[in-house]
Amino acid sequence: MAGTIEARLKALDLVLPKAKAAIGTYVPFVHMNGQLLISGQLPMKDGAVAVTGTLGSGVELDQGQEAARLCALNILAQAKAALGDLDRIVQLLRLNGFVSASSEFADHPKVINGASDLMVEVLGDKGRHTRIAVGCASLPLNAAVEIDAVFAID
Protein backbone atom coordinates (compact mmCIF):
# COMPACT_ATOMS: atom_id res chain seq x y z
CA MET A 1 0.00 0.00 0.00
CA ALA A 2 1.32 3.43 -0.94
CA GLY A 3 2.10 5.81 1.87
CA THR A 4 1.08 9.43 2.27
CA ILE A 5 4.05 10.84 0.37
CA GLU A 6 3.68 8.40 -2.51
CA ALA A 7 -0.03 9.22 -2.69
CA ARG A 8 0.87 12.91 -2.90
CA LEU A 9 3.33 12.15 -5.73
CA LYS A 10 0.55 10.35 -7.59
CA ALA A 11 -1.91 13.19 -6.98
CA LEU A 12 0.65 15.63 -8.40
CA ASP A 13 1.10 13.30 -11.40
CA LEU A 14 4.78 12.86 -10.55
CA VAL A 15 6.65 9.61 -11.10
CA LEU A 16 9.93 8.92 -9.37
CA PRO A 17 12.67 7.81 -11.72
CA LYS A 18 14.73 4.71 -11.04
CA ALA A 19 17.47 5.58 -8.53
CA LYS A 20 20.81 5.78 -10.35
CA ALA A 21 23.93 3.98 -9.21
CA ALA A 22 26.99 6.06 -8.36
CA ILE A 23 29.25 6.86 -11.31
CA GLY A 24 32.40 7.25 -9.23
CA THR A 25 34.05 6.32 -5.98
CA TYR A 26 31.18 7.30 -3.70
CA VAL A 27 27.77 6.00 -2.70
CA PRO A 28 24.43 7.52 -3.69
CA PHE A 29 23.30 7.80 -0.06
CA VAL A 30 24.40 7.24 3.52
CA HIS A 31 21.87 6.39 6.22
CA MET A 32 23.23 6.91 9.76
CA ASN A 33 22.15 8.18 13.17
CA GLY A 34 18.70 9.35 12.14
CA GLN A 35 19.89 11.14 9.03
CA LEU A 36 19.88 10.30 5.34
CA LEU A 37 22.43 12.08 3.20
CA ILE A 38 21.85 11.98 -0.55
CA SER A 39 24.78 12.55 -2.91
CA GLY A 40 24.50 15.26 -5.55
CA GLN A 41 21.83 14.50 -8.12
CA LEU A 42 21.81 15.78 -11.67
CA PRO A 43 18.72 16.63 -13.75
CA MET A 44 18.49 13.11 -15.18
CA LYS A 45 15.49 12.03 -17.24
CA ASP A 46 15.22 8.81 -19.21
CA GLY A 47 18.87 7.97 -18.53
CA ALA A 48 20.38 11.25 -19.75
CA VAL A 49 21.04 14.74 -18.42
CA ALA A 50 17.91 16.63 -19.47
CA VAL A 51 19.21 20.19 -19.05
CA THR A 52 22.80 20.95 -19.97
CA GLY A 53 24.76 24.15 -20.30
CA THR A 54 25.12 27.38 -18.41
CA LEU A 55 22.50 29.67 -16.90
CA GLY A 56 22.97 33.17 -18.27
CA SER A 57 24.67 31.79 -21.38
CA GLY A 58 22.11 29.82 -23.36
CA VAL A 59 20.07 28.21 -20.57
CA GLU A 60 17.01 30.21 -19.50
CA LEU A 61 15.74 30.59 -15.93
CA ASP A 62 12.69 28.36 -16.51
CA GLN A 63 14.95 25.62 -17.91
CA GLY A 64 17.15 25.90 -14.80
CA GLN A 65 14.09 25.61 -12.56
CA GLU A 66 12.98 22.49 -14.44
CA ALA A 67 16.50 21.07 -14.01
CA ALA A 68 16.23 21.71 -10.26
CA ARG A 69 12.83 19.95 -10.15
CA LEU A 70 14.37 16.93 -11.89
CA CYS A 71 17.21 16.93 -9.35
CA ALA A 72 14.62 16.95 -6.56
CA LEU A 73 12.77 13.99 -8.09
CA ASN A 74 16.08 12.11 -8.31
CA ILE A 75 16.79 12.96 -4.67
CA LEU A 76 13.41 11.50 -3.70
CA ALA A 77 14.15 8.41 -5.81
CA GLN A 78 17.40 7.90 -3.89
CA ALA A 79 15.53 8.41 -0.59
CA LYS A 80 13.00 5.77 -1.64
CA ALA A 81 15.85 3.37 -2.53
CA ALA A 82 17.49 4.01 0.83
CA LEU A 83 14.40 3.86 3.03
CA GLY A 84 11.90 1.72 1.15
CA ASP A 85 9.13 4.03 2.41
CA LEU A 86 9.23 7.81 1.92
CA ASP A 87 6.95 8.23 4.93
CA ARG A 88 10.04 7.53 7.07
CA ILE A 89 11.14 11.08 6.25
CA VAL A 90 10.70 13.24 9.34
CA GLN A 91 12.07 16.47 7.80
CA LEU A 92 14.10 17.67 4.86
CA LEU A 93 16.90 19.48 6.67
CA ARG A 94 19.01 20.92 3.85
CA LEU A 95 19.36 21.28 0.11
CA ASN A 96 22.69 22.33 -1.36
CA GLY A 97 22.13 23.66 -4.87
CA PHE A 98 24.83 24.26 -7.46
CA VAL A 99 24.06 26.15 -10.66
CA SER A 100 26.34 26.19 -13.69
CA ALA A 101 26.24 29.92 -14.35
CA SER A 102 27.93 32.70 -16.27
CA SER A 103 29.67 35.35 -14.19
CA GLU A 104 26.80 37.76 -14.92
CA PHE A 105 24.04 35.41 -13.76
CA ALA A 106 22.73 36.25 -10.28
CA ASP A 107 19.42 34.37 -9.95
CA HIS A 108 20.81 31.17 -8.40
CA PRO A 109 18.13 31.15 -5.66
CA LYS A 110 15.35 31.38 -8.27
CA VAL A 111 16.79 28.34 -10.04
CA ILE A 112 17.01 26.24 -6.87
CA ASN A 113 13.44 27.31 -5.99
CA GLY A 114 12.44 24.70 -8.57
CA ALA A 115 13.66 22.00 -6.18
CA SER A 116 12.54 23.76 -2.98
CA ASP A 117 9.02 24.24 -4.31
CA LEU A 118 8.76 20.61 -5.41
CA MET A 119 9.91 19.35 -2.00
CA VAL A 120 7.23 21.40 -0.24
CA GLU A 121 4.59 20.26 -2.78
CA VAL A 122 5.48 16.62 -2.17
CA LEU A 123 6.45 16.56 1.51
CA GLY A 124 4.28 19.38 2.86
CA ASP A 125 5.76 21.03 5.96
CA LYS A 126 8.31 18.20 6.13
CA GLY A 127 9.73 19.66 2.93
CA ARG A 128 10.61 23.07 4.41
CA HIS A 129 14.38 23.23 4.68
CA THR A 130 17.55 25.25 4.93
CA ARG A 131 19.60 25.59 1.77
CA ILE A 132 22.37 27.14 -0.22
CA ALA A 133 22.23 28.19 -3.87
CA VAL A 134 25.59 28.90 -5.44
CA GLY A 135 26.94 29.38 -8.93
CA CYS A 136 29.90 27.52 -10.37
CA ALA A 137 31.82 27.40 -13.63
CA SER A 138 30.79 23.85 -14.58
CA LEU A 139 29.14 20.68 -13.31
CA PRO A 140 29.53 16.97 -14.11
CA LEU A 141 28.28 15.89 -17.56
CA ASN A 142 27.70 19.57 -18.41
CA ALA A 143 24.58 19.55 -16.20
CA ALA A 144 22.99 22.93 -15.58
CA VAL A 145 22.17 22.09 -11.93
CA GLU A 146 23.27 19.64 -9.22
CA ILE A 147 21.61 19.31 -5.81
CA ASP A 148 22.27 17.18 -2.74
CA ALA A 149 20.11 16.75 0.35
CA VAL A 150 20.05 15.86 4.03
CA PHE A 151 16.93 14.37 5.62
CA ALA A 152 16.02 13.57 9.22
CA ILE A 153 14.45 10.11 9.24
CA ASP A 154 12.88 7.73 11.74
PDB file of C-alpha atoms in Angstrom:
ATOM      1  CA  MET A   1       0.000   0.000   0.000  1.00  0.00           C
ATOM      2  CA  ALA A   2       1.316   3.425  -0.938  1.00  0.00           C
ATOM      3  CA  GLY A   3       2.097   5.813   1.872  1.00  0.00           C
ATOM      4  CA  THR A   4       1.077   9.430   2.267  1.00  0.00           C
ATOM      5  CA  ILE A   5       4.051  10.841   0.368  1.00  0.00           C
ATOM      6  CA  GLU A   6       3.680   8.399  -2.514  1.00  0.00           C
ATOM      7  CA  ALA A   7      -0.033   9.218  -2.687  1.00  0.00           C
ATOM      8  CA  ARG A   8       0.870  12.912  -2.905  1.00  0.00           C
ATOM      9  CA  LEU A   9       3.332  12.152  -5.725  1.00  0.00           C
ATOM     10  CA  LYS A  10       0.554  10.350  -7.586  1.00  0.00           C
ATOM     11  CA  ALA A  11      -1.913  13.186  -6.979  1.00  0.00           C
ATOM     12  CA  LEU A  12       0.645  15.629  -8.397  1.00  0.00           C
ATOM     13  CA  ASP A  13       1.096  13.300 -11.405  1.00  0.00           C
ATOM     14  CA  LEU A  14       4.779  12.858 -10.549  1.00  0.00           C
ATOM     15  CA  VAL A  15       6.645   9.613 -11.096  1.00  0.00           C
ATOM     16  CA  LEU A  16       9.929   8.922  -9.372  1.00  0.00           C
ATOM     17  CA  PRO A  17      12.673   7.814 -11.719  1.00  0.00           C
ATOM     18  CA  LYS A  18      14.734   4.712 -11.040  1.00  0.00           C
ATOM     19  CA  ALA A  19      17.468   5.583  -8.534  1.00  0.00           C
ATOM     20  CA  LYS A  20      20.809   5.782 -10.349  1.00  0.00           C
ATOM     21  CA  ALA A  21      23.925   3.976  -9.214  1.00  0.00           C
ATOM     22  CA  ALA A  22      26.986   6.057  -8.360  1.00  0.00           C
ATOM     23  CA  ILE A  23      29.247   6.857 -11.305  1.00  0.00           C
ATOM     24  CA  GLY A  24      32.396   7.245  -9.228  1.00  0.00           C
ATOM     25  CA  THR A  25      34.050   6.320  -5.982  1.00  0.00           C
ATOM     26  CA  TYR A  26      31.183   7.300  -3.703  1.00  0.00           C
ATOM     27  CA  VAL A  27      27.774   5.997  -2.701  1.00  0.00           C
ATOM     28  CA  PRO A  28      24.427   7.520  -3.687  1.00  0.00           C
ATOM     29  CA  PHE A  29      23.299   7.800  -0.063  1.00  0.00           C
ATOM     30  CA  VAL A  30      24.399   7.243   3.524  1.00  0.00           C
ATOM     31  CA  HIS A  31      21.875   6.392   6.221  1.00  0.00           C
ATOM     32  CA  MET A  32      23.230   6.913   9.756  1.00  0.00           C
ATOM     33  CA  ASN A  33      22.151   8.181  13.168  1.00  0.00           C
ATOM     34  CA  GLY A  34      18.701   9.351  12.140  1.00  0.00           C
ATOM     35  CA  GLN A  35      19.889  11.137   9.026  1.00  0.00           C
ATOM     36  CA  LEU A  36      19.885  10.298   5.344  1.00  0.00           C
ATOM     37  CA  LEU A  37      22.428  12.081   3.196  1.00  0.00           C
ATOM     38  CA  ILE A  38      21.855  11.980  -0.554  1.00  0.00           C
ATOM     39  CA  SER A  39      24.785  12.549  -2.910  1.00  0.00           C
ATOM     40  CA  GLY A  40      24.501  15.257  -5.548  1.00  0.00           C
ATOM     41  CA  GLN A  41      21.825  14.496  -8.117  1.00  0.00           C
ATOM     42  CA  LEU A  42      21.814  15.780 -11.667  1.00  0.00           C
ATOM     43  CA  PRO A  43      18.718  16.632 -13.748  1.00  0.00           C
ATOM     44  CA  MET A  44      18.493  13.110 -15.179  1.00  0.00           C
ATOM     45  CA  LYS A  45      15.494  12.027 -17.239  1.00  0.00           C
ATOM     46  CA  ASP A  46      15.220   8.812 -19.212  1.00  0.00           C
ATOM     47  CA  GLY A  47      18.871   7.970 -18.532  1.00  0.00           C
ATOM     48  CA  ALA A  48      20.379  11.246 -19.745  1.00  0.00           C
ATOM     49  CA  VAL A  49      21.045  14.743 -18.418  1.00  0.00           C
ATOM     50  CA  ALA A  50      17.914  16.632 -19.470  1.00  0.00           C
ATOM     51  CA  VAL A  51      19.207  20.187 -19.048  1.00  0.00           C
ATOM     52  CA  THR A  52      22.802  20.948 -19.973  1.00  0.00           C
ATOM     53  CA  GLY A  53      24.761  24.154 -20.297  1.00  0.00           C
ATOM     54  CA  THR A  54      25.118  27.381 -18.409  1.00  0.00           C
ATOM     55  CA  LEU A  55      22.496  29.668 -16.901  1.00  0.00           C
ATOM     56  CA  GLY A  56      22.972  33.166 -18.268  1.00  0.00           C
ATOM     57  CA  SER A  57      24.666  31.794 -21.379  1.00  0.00           C
ATOM     58  CA  GLY A  58      22.112  29.821 -23.362  1.00  0.00           C
ATOM     59  CA  VAL A  59      20.070  28.211 -20.570  1.00  0.00           C
ATOM     60  CA  GLU A  60      17.014  30.206 -19.504  1.00  0.00           C
ATOM     61  CA  LEU A  61      15.743  30.590 -15.929  1.00  0.00           C
ATOM     62  CA  ASP A  62      12.690  28.360 -16.511  1.00  0.00           C
ATOM     63  CA  GLN A  63      14.953  25.616 -17.909  1.00  0.00           C
ATOM     64  CA  GLY A  64      17.146  25.902 -14.796  1.00  0.00           C
ATOM     65  CA  GLN A  65      14.094  25.613 -12.563  1.00  0.00           C
ATOM     66  CA  GLU A  66      12.980  22.491 -14.437  1.00  0.00           C
ATOM     67  CA  ALA A  67      16.497  21.069 -14.008  1.00  0.00           C
ATOM     68  CA  ALA A  68      16.230  21.710 -10.256  1.00  0.00           C
ATOM     69  CA  ARG A  69      12.833  19.945 -10.154  1.00  0.00           C
ATOM     70  CA  LEU A  70      14.367  16.932 -11.894  1.00  0.00           C
ATOM     71  CA  CYS A  71      17.208  16.932  -9.354  1.00  0.00           C
ATOM     72  CA  ALA A  72      14.619  16.945  -6.557  1.00  0.00           C
ATOM     73  CA  LEU A  73      12.770  13.988  -8.090  1.00  0.00           C
ATOM     74  CA  ASN A  74      16.075  12.114  -8.315  1.00  0.00           C
ATOM     75  CA  ILE A  75      16.786  12.965  -4.666  1.00  0.00           C
ATOM     76  CA  LEU A  76      13.410  11.503  -3.695  1.00  0.00           C
ATOM     77  CA  ALA A  77      14.146   8.413  -5.811  1.00  0.00           C
ATOM     78  CA  GLN A  78      17.395   7.898  -3.887  1.00  0.00           C
ATOM     79  CA  ALA A  79      15.535   8.413  -0.594  1.00  0.00           C
ATOM     80  CA  LYS A  80      12.998   5.767  -1.642  1.00  0.00           C
ATOM     81  CA  ALA A  81      15.846   3.367  -2.534  1.00  0.00           C
ATOM     82  CA  ALA A  82      17.494   4.011   0.832  1.00  0.00           C
ATOM     83  CA  LEU A  83      14.398   3.860   3.029  1.00  0.00           C
ATOM     84  CA  GLY A  84      11.902   1.722   1.152  1.00  0.00           C
ATOM     85  CA  ASP A  85       9.131   4.027   2.407  1.00  0.00           C
ATOM     86  CA  LEU A  86       9.229   7.806   1.919  1.00  0.00           C
ATOM     87  CA  ASP A  87       6.946   8.226   4.935  1.00  0.00           C
ATOM     88  CA  ARG A  88      10.037   7.528   7.066  1.00  0.00           C
ATOM     89  CA  ILE A  89      11.136  11.084   6.255  1.00  0.00           C
ATOM     90  CA  VAL A  90      10.698  13.244   9.342  1.00  0.00           C
ATOM     91  CA  GLN A  91      12.066  16.466   7.801  1.00  0.00           C
ATOM     92  CA  LEU A  92      14.102  17.673   4.858  1.00  0.00           C
ATOM     93  CA  LEU A  93      16.897  19.477   6.672  1.00  0.00           C
ATOM     94  CA  ARG A  94      19.005  20.925   3.850  1.00  0.00           C
ATOM     95  CA  LEU A  95      19.365  21.281   0.107  1.00  0.00           C
ATOM     96  CA  ASN A  96      22.694  22.326  -1.357  1.00  0.00           C
ATOM     97  CA  GLY A  97      22.130  23.657  -4.866  1.00  0.00           C
ATOM     98  CA  PHE A  98      24.825  24.259  -7.465  1.00  0.00           C
ATOM     99  CA  VAL A  99      24.061  26.151 -10.661  1.00  0.00           C
ATOM    100  CA  SER A 100      26.344  26.194 -13.694  1.00  0.00           C
ATOM    101  CA  ALA A 101      26.245  29.925 -14.345  1.00  0.00           C
ATOM    102  CA  SER A 102      27.934  32.701 -16.269  1.00  0.00           C
ATOM    103  CA  SER A 103      29.672  35.349 -14.194  1.00  0.00           C
ATOM    104  CA  GLU A 104      26.800  37.757 -14.916  1.00  0.00           C
ATOM    105  CA  PHE A 105      24.042  35.406 -13.756  1.00  0.00           C
ATOM    106  CA  ALA A 106      22.727  36.250 -10.279  1.00  0.00           C
ATOM    107  CA  ASP A 107      19.424  34.372  -9.947  1.00  0.00           C
ATOM    108  CA  HIS A 108      20.808  31.171  -8.401  1.00  0.00           C
ATOM    109  CA  PRO A 109      18.131  31.150  -5.658  1.00  0.00           C
ATOM    110  CA  LYS A 110      15.354  31.382  -8.266  1.00  0.00           C
ATOM    111  CA  VAL A 111      16.794  28.337 -10.043  1.00  0.00           C
ATOM    112  CA  ILE A 112      17.010  26.241  -6.866  1.00  0.00           C
ATOM    113  CA  ASN A 113      13.439  27.306  -5.994  1.00  0.00           C
ATOM    114  CA  GLY A 114      12.443  24.699  -8.574  1.00  0.00           C
ATOM    115  CA  ALA A 115      13.663  22.000  -6.178  1.00  0.00           C
ATOM    116  CA  SER A 116      12.541  23.755  -2.984  1.00  0.00           C
ATOM    117  CA  ASP A 117       9.021  24.245  -4.306  1.00  0.00           C
ATOM    118  CA  LEU A 118       8.760  20.611  -5.405  1.00  0.00           C
ATOM    119  CA  MET A 119       9.911  19.352  -2.001  1.00  0.00           C
ATOM    120  CA  VAL A 120       7.227  21.397  -0.236  1.00  0.00           C
ATOM    121  CA  GLU A 121       4.585  20.255  -2.776  1.00  0.00           C
ATOM    122  CA  VAL A 122       5.481  16.618  -2.169  1.00  0.00           C
ATOM    123  CA  LEU A 123       6.452  16.564   1.514  1.00  0.00           C
ATOM    124  CA  GLY A 124       4.284  19.380   2.863  1.00  0.00           C
ATOM    125  CA  ASP A 125       5.763  21.033   5.956  1.00  0.00           C
ATOM    126  CA  LYS A 126       8.309  18.198   6.134  1.00  0.00           C
ATOM    127  CA  GLY A 127       9.733  19.657   2.927  1.00  0.00           C
ATOM    128  CA  ARG A 128      10.606  23.067   4.406  1.00  0.00           C
ATOM    129  CA  HIS A 129      14.382  23.234   4.679  1.00  0.00           C
ATOM    130  CA  THR A 130      17.553  25.250   4.929  1.00  0.00           C
ATOM    131  CA  ARG A 131      19.604  25.589   1.767  1.00  0.00           C
ATOM    132  CA  ILE A 132      22.371  27.144  -0.220  1.00  0.00           C
ATOM    133  CA  ALA A 133      22.229  28.189  -3.869  1.00  0.00           C
ATOM    134  CA  VAL A 134      25.590  28.902  -5.443  1.00  0.00           C
ATOM    135  CA  GLY A 135      26.945  29.376  -8.929  1.00  0.00           C
ATOM    136  CA  CYS A 136      29.900  27.522 -10.371  1.00  0.00           C
ATOM    137  CA  ALA A 137      31.824  27.397 -13.631  1.00  0.00           C
ATOM    138  CA  SER A 138      30.789  23.850 -14.581  1.00  0.00           C
ATOM    139  CA  LEU A 139      29.136  20.684 -13.312  1.00  0.00           C
ATOM    140  CA  PRO A 140      29.526  16.973 -14.115  1.00  0.00           C
ATOM    141  CA  LEU A 141      28.276  15.887 -17.560  1.00  0.00           C
ATOM    142  CA  ASN A 142      27.704  19.571 -18.408  1.00  0.00           C
ATOM    143  CA  ALA A 143      24.579  19.553 -16.198  1.00  0.00           C
ATOM    144  CA  ALA A 144      22.991  22.929 -15.580  1.00  0.00           C
ATOM    145  CA  VAL A 145      22.167  22.088 -11.926  1.00  0.00           C
ATOM    146  CA  GLU A 146      23.266  19.641  -9.219  1.00  0.00           C
ATOM    147  CA  ILE A 147      21.608  19.313  -5.808  1.00  0.00           C
ATOM    148  CA  ASP A 148      22.274  17.182  -2.744  1.00  0.00           C
ATOM    149  CA  ALA A 149      20.112  16.748   0.347  1.00  0.00           C
ATOM    150  CA  VAL A 150      20.051  15.860   4.028  1.00  0.00           C
ATOM    151  CA  PHE A 151      16.928  14.371   5.624  1.00  0.00           C
ATOM    152  CA  ALA A 152      16.020  13.571   9.221  1.00  0.00           C
ATOM    153  CA  ILE A 153      14.453  10.108   9.241  1.00  0.00           C
ATOM    154  CA  ASP A 154      12.878   7.731  11.742  1.00  0.00           C
TER     155      ASP A 154
END
